[in-house]
Amino acid sequence: MKASELETMRKSFDTVKKRSNSIRESPSTQRLIDRVCEIKKFSIENNEELINQVSESFKRNDVDFFLAETSDDALKIIDELILEYDCNTIAKAKSNTLREINLKKHLENKGIDVVDTDLGDRILQLKKTDNRPVHPTGPASHLNISDITDIVNESLDVSVNPEPRDIMEVVRNDVLNRIKNANVGISGANAIASEEGSLVMVHNEGNISIVSLKDLHIIVAGIEKIVPTLEDAISVVKLETIFATGSYVTSYMNVISGPSKTADIEKKLLKNMYGAEKVVVILLDNGRSQATHECLYCIGCGNCVVHCPVYNAVGNEFGFNNYLGGRGVAMSKFIEDDEACYNSGLYMCTLCGLCTLNCPLAIPTNEIIENMRKFSTGVGFYPKAHGRIKDNISKNDSPY
C-alpha cells in the first residue's frame, strides 16, 4: 500500500476507535459480549447438528439449500442457478465469503457484469487494480477524497467534484442504472438462525434490500455463521455493529426466511409479489470444518485490524485474500494450505496480543499463529534467515 493510503486508513481507524470506545464498555455491551461468546462457542461445537437442523428449516420455508465443500463447488452451483435466469448482470452486496470464492472474477470471465452495490466495494471495483479491501465493513477506508474522485471520474467518464455527496450520487445513479434489468442478486449473510431457517443481514445503505428483490436471490455464507435461534442471530449482528462501526444498530436489518409470497386472493399462495421468487442458500465449508474452533468464533467486525500495530504499518499485505490481519493468516491454512499461510504474513505478526484484547470474543489469534509457526517450520515454510541461524547453532553451537 502507498504511504498516503496507509495514512488515510489510520485516520479512518481512529474514527472507528473513537466511536466504538464510547459504547463498548457500557454495561449493555458487556452483557451482549458475554451472551455472544456463549452463542458462538456452542454453535461451533455443535455445527454439524445445526447444519442438519437448518437444512430442514430451509426446506420448510421453501428455501433451496446446498452445502458446498469447496469454493469450486460453490461456483458450480451458482453457474447452474443463473443459467436458468439467462442473466447478463448480477447485483451483488458486500460479502467476504463471495470474495473468498472469487465470484466476481469467475462470473466476469463468463461475460457477466457483476455490479457491487455497496459504495465502498463499488469504488474498489471501479479502481480495477490494487483494489483489495482494508476493512470488513469499510473496504475503501484507505482512499481519500482526491483518490476516490479520480477513480470515479476516470472509470465512469464523468467530471464529479471532490465532494462526498456528489460522488455518492454519481456512483449510486450508475449502479441503479446498471442493475435495473438484473434478475439475479447475490449476497452473504451476517448470521443464520437454524431453528427458524432465517438469514440476518445488516447494512446502512439499503442496498441489500435491492439485491434481495431480484427474481433469484443467492446467499453464500460460511458454515460458521449458523447459530441456534433468531434471537441469537440478532445478538451476533448487534455486537458486530458495535465493534465495526461504533453504532448500537445499523440502519437496516433484513431477516429473510423465504421467497416473496402472498395469499391475499382467495388464500391461494402466489410467489414473487415484490421480492424474490426463489431464494437459494449455499453454505460453504472450504476448510472450515478442519479449522481451529477459535478461528470460527469471528463475527467479522474488523476491530482486530483496527488495533493491530503490524496492520497499521503495512496495511492489507498482512492477511489472506479478503481476510485481513492475523485472523486472515490463520484462516488461510485451512482455506488453502501451509504455503498460503506463510505467504500471508505468518511471520509478520509480533504476537503482541492486541488483537485478542480488542476482539469482542477474545479470539487468541497470537497464540494460534504461534502454534501455526511450529507446524509451518516442520513442513519447510519459515524465513530463510531463521534457517541459517538454526543451521549455524546446529553446526557451530553459535548463531553466527
Coordinates of C-alpha atoms in Angstrom, one line a residue:
M1 CA 0.0 0.0 0.0
K2 CA 1.1 3.6 -0.6
A3 CA 2.2 5.8 2.3
S4 CA -0.8 8.1 1.6
E5 CA -3.2 5.2 1.7
L6 CA -1.8 3.9 5.0
E7 CA -2.2 7.4 6.5
T8 CA -5.8 7.7 5.3
M9 CA -6.5 4.2 6.6
R10 CA -5.1 5.0 10.1
K11 CA -7.2 8.2 10.3
S12 CA -10.3 6.1 9.4
F13 CA -9.4 3.6 12.0
D14 CA -9.0 6.3 14.6
T15 CA -12.5 7.5 13.8
V16 CA -13.8 3.9 14.4
K17 CA -11.9 3.7 17.7
K18 CA -13.5 6.9 19.0
R19 CA -17.0 5.9 18.0
S20 CA -16.8 2.3 19.4
N21 CA -14.9 3.3 22.6
S22 CA -17.8 5.3 23.8
I23 CA -20.2 2.4 23.9
R24 CA -18.1 -0.8 24.0
E25 CA -17.5 -0.5 27.8
S26 CA -21.2 0.1 28.6
P27 CA -23.0 -2.5 30.8
S28 CA -25.3 -3.5 28.0
T29 CA -22.4 -4.1 25.6
Q30 CA -20.6 -6.1 28.2
R31 CA -23.7 -8.3 28.7
L32 CA -24.0 -8.7 24.9
I33 CA -20.4 -9.8 24.7
D34 CA -20.9 -12.5 27.3
R35 CA -24.0 -13.7 25.5
V36 CA -22.4 -13.8 22.1
C37 CA -19.4 -15.6 23.4
E38 CA -21.7 -18.4 24.7
I39 CA -23.6 -18.4 21.4
K40 CA -20.6 -18.8 19.2
K41 CA -18.9 -21.3 21.4
F42 CA -22.0 -23.5 21.5
S43 CA -22.6 -23.0 17.7
I44 CA -19.1 -24.0 16.6
E45 CA -19.0 -27.0 18.9
N46 CA -22.4 -28.2 17.6
N47 CA -22.0 -27.0 14.0
E48 CA -22.9 -30.3 12.3
E49 CA -26.1 -30.6 14.2
L50 CA -27.1 -27.0 13.4
I51 CA -26.4 -27.6 9.7
N52 CA -28.8 -30.6 9.8
Q53 CA -31.4 -28.5 11.6
V54 CA -31.1 -25.5 9.3
S55 CA -31.4 -27.7 6.2
E56 CA -34.8 -28.9 7.5
S57 CA -35.8 -25.3 8.4
F58 CA -34.9 -24.1 4.9
K59 CA -37.0 -26.9 3.3
R60 CA -39.9 -25.9 5.5
N61 CA -39.5 -22.2 4.4
D62 CA -39.3 -23.1 0.7
V63 CA -35.6 -22.0 0.5
D64 CA -33.4 -24.1 -1.7
F65 CA -30.3 -25.3 0.1
F66 CA -26.8 -26.5 -0.9
L67 CA -23.7 -27.4 1.1
A68 CA -20.5 -26.6 -0.8
E69 CA -17.4 -28.4 0.3
T70 CA -15.0 -26.2 -1.7
S71 CA -15.1 -22.8 -3.4
D72 CA -15.2 -24.6 -6.8
D73 CA -18.3 -26.5 -5.6
A74 CA -20.0 -23.2 -4.7
L75 CA -19.1 -21.6 -8.1
K76 CA -20.5 -24.6 -9.9
I77 CA -23.8 -24.4 -8.0
I78 CA -24.0 -20.6 -8.8
D79 CA -23.3 -21.3 -12.5
E80 CA -26.1 -23.8 -12.7
L81 CA -28.6 -21.5 -10.9
I82 CA -28.0 -18.4 -13.0
L83 CA -28.3 -20.4 -16.3
E84 CA -32.0 -20.8 -15.5
Y85 CA -32.3 -17.0 -15.5
D86 CA -30.3 -16.1 -18.6
C87 CA -28.7 -13.2 -16.8
N88 CA -26.1 -10.7 -18.1
T89 CA -26.0 -8.6 -15.0
I90 CA -25.9 -9.5 -11.3
A91 CA -26.5 -7.2 -8.4
K92 CA -24.0 -8.0 -5.6
A93 CA -24.0 -7.0 -2.0
K94 CA -20.8 -6.8 0.2
S95 CA -19.6 -10.2 1.3
N96 CA -16.3 -11.6 2.5
T97 CA -17.4 -15.1 1.5
L98 CA -18.1 -14.0 -2.1
R99 CA -14.6 -12.5 -2.2
E100 CA -13.2 -15.8 -0.8
I101 CA -14.6 -17.8 -3.7
N102 CA -13.5 -15.1 -6.2
L103 CA -17.1 -14.8 -7.5
K104 CA -16.6 -11.6 -9.5
K105 CA -13.6 -12.8 -11.5
H106 CA -15.3 -16.1 -12.1
L107 CA -18.5 -14.6 -13.5
E108 CA -16.8 -11.7 -15.3
N109 CA -14.7 -14.3 -17.2
K110 CA -18.1 -15.7 -18.4
G111 CA -19.1 -12.3 -19.7
I112 CA -21.5 -11.4 -16.8
D113 CA -21.4 -7.9 -15.3
V114 CA -21.2 -8.2 -11.5
V115 CA -22.1 -4.9 -10.0
D116 CA -21.2 -4.1 -6.4
T117 CA -24.0 -2.2 -4.8
D118 CA -22.1 -1.2 -1.6
L119 CA -20.5 2.2 -2.1
G120 CA -17.1 1.2 -0.7
D121 CA -17.0 -2.0 -2.7
R122 CA -18.1 -0.3 -5.9
I123 CA -15.3 2.3 -5.5
L124 CA -12.8 -0.5 -5.2
Q125 CA -14.4 -2.3 -8.2
L126 CA -14.0 0.9 -10.3
K127 CA -10.4 1.2 -9.2
K128 CA -9.7 -2.1 -11.1
T129 CA -6.2 -2.6 -9.9
D130 CA -4.7 -2.9 -6.4
N131 CA -8.2 -2.9 -5.1
R132 CA -8.2 -5.3 -2.1
P133 CA -10.3 -4.1 0.8
V134 CA -8.7 -2.8 4.0
H135 CA -11.6 -3.4 6.5
P136 CA -14.6 -5.8 6.5
T137 CA -17.2 -3.0 6.8
G138 CA -15.1 -0.1 5.4
P139 CA -13.4 -1.6 2.4
A140 CA -12.2 1.7 0.9
S141 CA -11.1 3.3 4.2
H142 CA -7.6 3.8 2.8
L143 CA -8.7 6.1 -0.1
N144 CA -9.0 9.8 0.5
I145 CA -11.5 12.1 -1.3
S146 CA -9.0 13.0 -4.0
D147 CA -8.2 9.4 -4.8
I148 CA -11.9 8.5 -5.0
T149 CA -12.7 11.5 -7.2
D150 CA -10.0 10.4 -9.7
I151 CA -11.2 6.8 -9.7
V152 CA -14.9 7.7 -10.3
N153 CA -14.1 10.3 -13.0
E154 CA -11.8 8.1 -14.9
S155 CA -13.9 4.9 -14.6
L156 CA -17.3 6.5 -15.3
D157 CA -16.1 9.2 -17.7
V158 CA -17.6 12.0 -15.6
S159 CA -16.4 15.2 -14.0
V160 CA -17.7 14.9 -10.5
N161 CA -16.4 17.4 -7.9
P162 CA -14.4 16.2 -4.9
E163 CA -17.5 16.4 -2.7
P164 CA -18.7 13.2 -0.8
R165 CA -22.4 13.7 -1.7
D166 CA -21.7 14.4 -5.3
I167 CA -19.6 11.3 -5.6
M168 CA -22.2 9.2 -3.8
E169 CA -24.9 10.4 -6.1
V170 CA -22.9 9.7 -9.3
V171 CA -22.0 6.2 -8.2
R172 CA -25.5 5.4 -6.9
N173 CA -27.1 6.5 -10.2
D174 CA -24.6 4.4 -12.2
V175 CA -25.2 1.4 -10.0
L176 CA -29.0 1.7 -10.2
N177 CA -28.8 2.1 -14.0
R178 CA -26.6 -0.9 -14.4
I179 CA -28.8 -3.2 -12.3
K180 CA -32.2 -2.1 -13.3
N181 CA -32.7 -5.1 -15.6
A182 CA -30.8 -7.6 -13.4
N183 CA -32.9 -10.5 -12.3
V184 CA -30.3 -12.1 -10.0
G185 CA -29.0 -10.8 -6.7
I186 CA -26.2 -12.3 -4.7
S187 CA -25.2 -11.6 -1.1
G188 CA -23.8 -13.0 2.0
A189 CA -25.3 -13.3 5.5
N190 CA -24.1 -12.0 8.8
A191 CA -25.8 -14.7 10.8
I192 CA -28.2 -17.7 10.2
A193 CA -30.8 -19.0 12.6
S194 CA -31.0 -22.7 12.4
E195 CA -34.3 -23.2 14.2
E196 CA -36.3 -20.7 12.1
G197 CA -34.3 -21.1 8.9
S198 CA -33.8 -17.3 8.8
L199 CA -30.9 -15.3 7.5
V200 CA -29.9 -12.0 9.0
M201 CA -28.2 -9.2 7.0
V202 CA -27.2 -5.8 8.3
H203 CA -26.4 -2.7 6.2
N204 CA -26.6 1.0 6.3
E205 CA -27.1 1.8 2.6
G206 CA -30.3 -0.1 1.9
N207 CA -28.5 -2.0 -1.0
I208 CA -29.2 -5.5 0.4
S209 CA -32.9 -4.7 0.2
I210 CA -32.5 -4.0 -3.5
V211 CA -30.4 -7.1 -4.1
S212 CA -32.9 -9.3 -2.3
L213 CA -35.8 -8.1 -4.5
K214 CA -34.3 -9.6 -7.7
D215 CA -36.1 -12.7 -9.0
L216 CA -33.4 -15.0 -7.8
H217 CA -31.6 -14.2 -4.6
I218 CA -28.5 -16.4 -3.9
I219 CA -27.0 -16.2 -0.4
V220 CA -23.5 -17.6 0.2
A221 CA -22.3 -17.9 3.8
G222 CA -19.7 -19.9 5.7
I223 CA -21.0 -22.7 7.9
E224 CA -19.7 -20.9 11.0
K225 CA -22.4 -18.2 10.5
I226 CA -25.1 -20.6 11.9
V227 CA -26.4 -20.1 15.4
P228 CA -29.4 -21.8 17.1
T229 CA -32.1 -19.1 17.1
L230 CA -33.1 -15.8 15.5
E231 CA -32.6 -14.1 18.9
D232 CA -29.0 -15.4 18.9
A233 CA -28.5 -14.2 15.3
I234 CA -29.7 -10.7 16.3
S235 CA -27.3 -10.6 19.2
V236 CA -24.4 -11.6 17.0
V237 CA -25.1 -8.8 14.4
K238 CA -25.7 -6.2 17.1
L239 CA -22.3 -6.9 18.6
E240 CA -20.7 -6.9 15.2
T241 CA -22.2 -3.5 14.5
I242 CA -20.9 -2.0 17.8
F243 CA -17.3 -3.1 17.2
A244 CA -17.3 -2.5 13.5
T245 CA -18.9 1.0 13.3
G246 CA -19.4 2.3 16.8
S247 CA -23.2 2.3 16.5
Y248 CA -25.6 0.3 18.5
V249 CA -27.5 -0.8 15.4
T250 CA -27.4 -0.4 11.6
S251 CA -29.9 1.5 9.5
Y252 CA -31.3 -1.7 8.1
M253 CA -31.5 -5.3 9.4
N254 CA -33.0 -7.7 6.9
V255 CA -34.4 -11.0 8.0
I256 CA -35.0 -13.3 5.1
S257 CA -36.9 -16.6 5.7
G258 CA -38.1 -17.5 2.2
P259 CA -39.2 -16.1 -1.2
S260 CA -41.7 -13.3 -1.6
K261 CA -45.3 -14.5 -1.5
T262 CA -48.8 -13.5 -0.9
A263 CA -52.1 -15.3 -0.2
D264 CA -54.4 -12.3 -0.4
I265 CA -56.5 -13.7 -3.3
E266 CA -58.8 -16.5 -2.1
K267 CA -55.9 -17.6 0.2
K268 CA -54.1 -19.0 -2.8
L269 CA -50.3 -18.9 -2.4
L270 CA -48.6 -16.8 -5.1
K271 CA -44.8 -16.2 -5.2
N272 CA -42.9 -13.2 -6.4
M273 CA -45.2 -10.4 -5.2
Y274 CA -42.4 -7.8 -4.9
G275 CA -39.3 -9.8 -3.9
A276 CA -37.5 -12.9 -5.0
E277 CA -39.4 -15.8 -6.4
K278 CA -36.5 -18.1 -5.5
V279 CA -34.2 -17.9 -2.5
V280 CA -31.1 -20.2 -2.5
V281 CA -28.7 -20.6 0.3
I282 CA -25.2 -22.1 -0.3
L283 CA -23.4 -22.9 2.9
L284 CA -19.6 -23.0 2.4
D285 CA -17.2 -25.3 4.2
N286 CA -14.0 -24.7 2.3
G287 CA -11.7 -25.9 5.1
R288 CA -13.8 -24.5 8.0
S289 CA -14.7 -27.9 9.4
Q290 CA -10.9 -28.5 9.8
A291 CA -10.2 -25.1 11.3
T292 CA -9.2 -24.4 14.9
H293 CA -12.5 -23.7 16.7
E294 CA -11.4 -20.2 17.9
C295 CA -10.8 -19.1 14.3
L296 CA -14.5 -19.6 13.6
Y297 CA -15.7 -17.5 16.6
C298 CA -15.0 -14.4 14.5
I299 CA -18.1 -12.2 13.8
G300 CA -16.4 -10.1 11.2
C301 CA -16.2 -6.7 13.0
G302 CA -12.6 -6.0 12.0
N303 CA -11.7 -4.5 15.3
C304 CA -8.6 -6.6 15.4
V305 CA -7.0 -4.9 12.4
V306 CA -8.0 -1.5 13.6
H307 CA -5.8 -2.0 16.7
C308 CA -3.1 -4.2 15.1
P309 CA 0.3 -2.4 15.0
V310 CA 1.5 -4.6 12.1
Y311 CA -1.6 -4.0 10.1
N312 CA -1.4 -0.2 10.7
A313 CA 2.1 -0.3 9.5
V314 CA 1.8 -2.3 6.3
G315 CA -2.0 -2.5 5.6
N316 CA -3.6 -5.4 3.8
E317 CA -0.3 -7.0 2.9
F318 CA -0.8 -8.6 6.3
G319 CA -3.6 -11.1 5.8
F320 CA -5.1 -13.6 3.3
N321 CA -7.2 -12.5 0.3
N322 CA -10.0 -10.5 1.9
Y323 CA -9.5 -12.0 5.4
L324 CA -7.3 -9.3 6.9
G325 CA -4.7 -9.3 9.6
G326 CA -3.7 -12.2 11.8
R327 CA -7.0 -13.9 11.7
G328 CA -6.8 -14.0 7.9
V329 CA -3.4 -15.6 8.2
A330 CA -4.7 -18.2 10.5
M331 CA -7.7 -19.0 8.2
S332 CA -5.5 -19.2 5.1
K333 CA -4.0 -22.5 6.4
F334 CA -7.5 -24.1 6.3
I335 CA -8.9 -22.4 3.2
E336 CA -5.7 -23.1 1.2
D337 CA -2.6 -24.6 2.7
D338 CA 0.6 -24.0 4.7
E339 CA 2.3 -22.2 1.9
A340 CA -0.5 -19.7 1.6
C341 CA -0.4 -19.2 5.4
Y342 CA 3.3 -18.5 5.3
N343 CA 2.9 -16.0 2.3
S344 CA 0.0 -14.2 4.1
G345 CA 2.3 -12.9 6.8
L346 CA 2.7 -15.8 9.3
Y347 CA 6.0 -14.2 10.5
M348 CA 4.8 -10.6 10.3
C349 CA 2.8 -10.9 13.5
T350 CA 4.6 -9.6 16.6
L351 CA 2.5 -11.9 18.8
C352 CA 1.7 -8.8 20.9
G353 CA -1.9 -9.9 21.6
L354 CA -3.6 -6.5 20.9
C355 CA -6.0 -8.3 18.5
T356 CA -7.2 -10.5 21.3
L357 CA -7.5 -7.7 23.8
N358 CA -9.7 -5.7 21.3
C359 CA -11.7 -8.7 20.0
P360 CA -15.2 -8.9 21.5
L361 CA -14.8 -12.7 21.6
A362 CA -11.2 -12.6 22.8
I363 CA -10.0 -14.9 19.9
P364 CA -6.4 -15.8 20.8
T365 CA -5.1 -15.1 17.3
N366 CA -1.5 -14.6 18.5
E367 CA -1.5 -18.0 20.2
I368 CA -3.0 -19.6 17.1
I369 CA -0.3 -18.0 14.9
E370 CA 2.5 -19.1 17.3
N371 CA 1.2 -22.7 17.1
M372 CA 1.0 -22.4 13.3
R373 CA 4.6 -21.3 13.1
K374 CA 5.6 -24.6 14.7
F375 CA 3.7 -26.6 12.1
S376 CA 4.9 -24.4 9.2
T377 CA 8.5 -24.8 10.2
G378 CA 8.0 -28.6 10.3
V379 CA 6.9 -28.6 6.6
G380 CA 9.6 -26.2 5.4
F381 CA 8.0 -22.8 5.4
Y382 CA 9.9 -20.3 7.6
P383 CA 12.1 -17.2 7.0
K384 CA 15.4 -18.3 5.4
A385 CA 17.4 -16.1 7.8
H386 CA 15.9 -18.1 10.7
G387 CA 17.0 -21.3 8.9
R388 CA 20.6 -20.0 8.6
I389 CA 20.7 -19.2 12.3
K390 CA 19.3 -22.7 13.1
D391 CA 21.9 -24.4 10.9
N392 CA 24.7 -22.3 12.5
I393 CA 23.6 -23.2 16.0
S394 CA 23.5 -26.9 15.0
K395 CA 27.0 -26.8 13.4
N396 CA 28.8 -24.2 15.4
D397 CA 27.0 -24.0 18.7
S398 CA 26.5 -20.4 17.8
P399 CA 24.0 -18.4 15.7
Y400 CA 27.0 -16.9 13.8

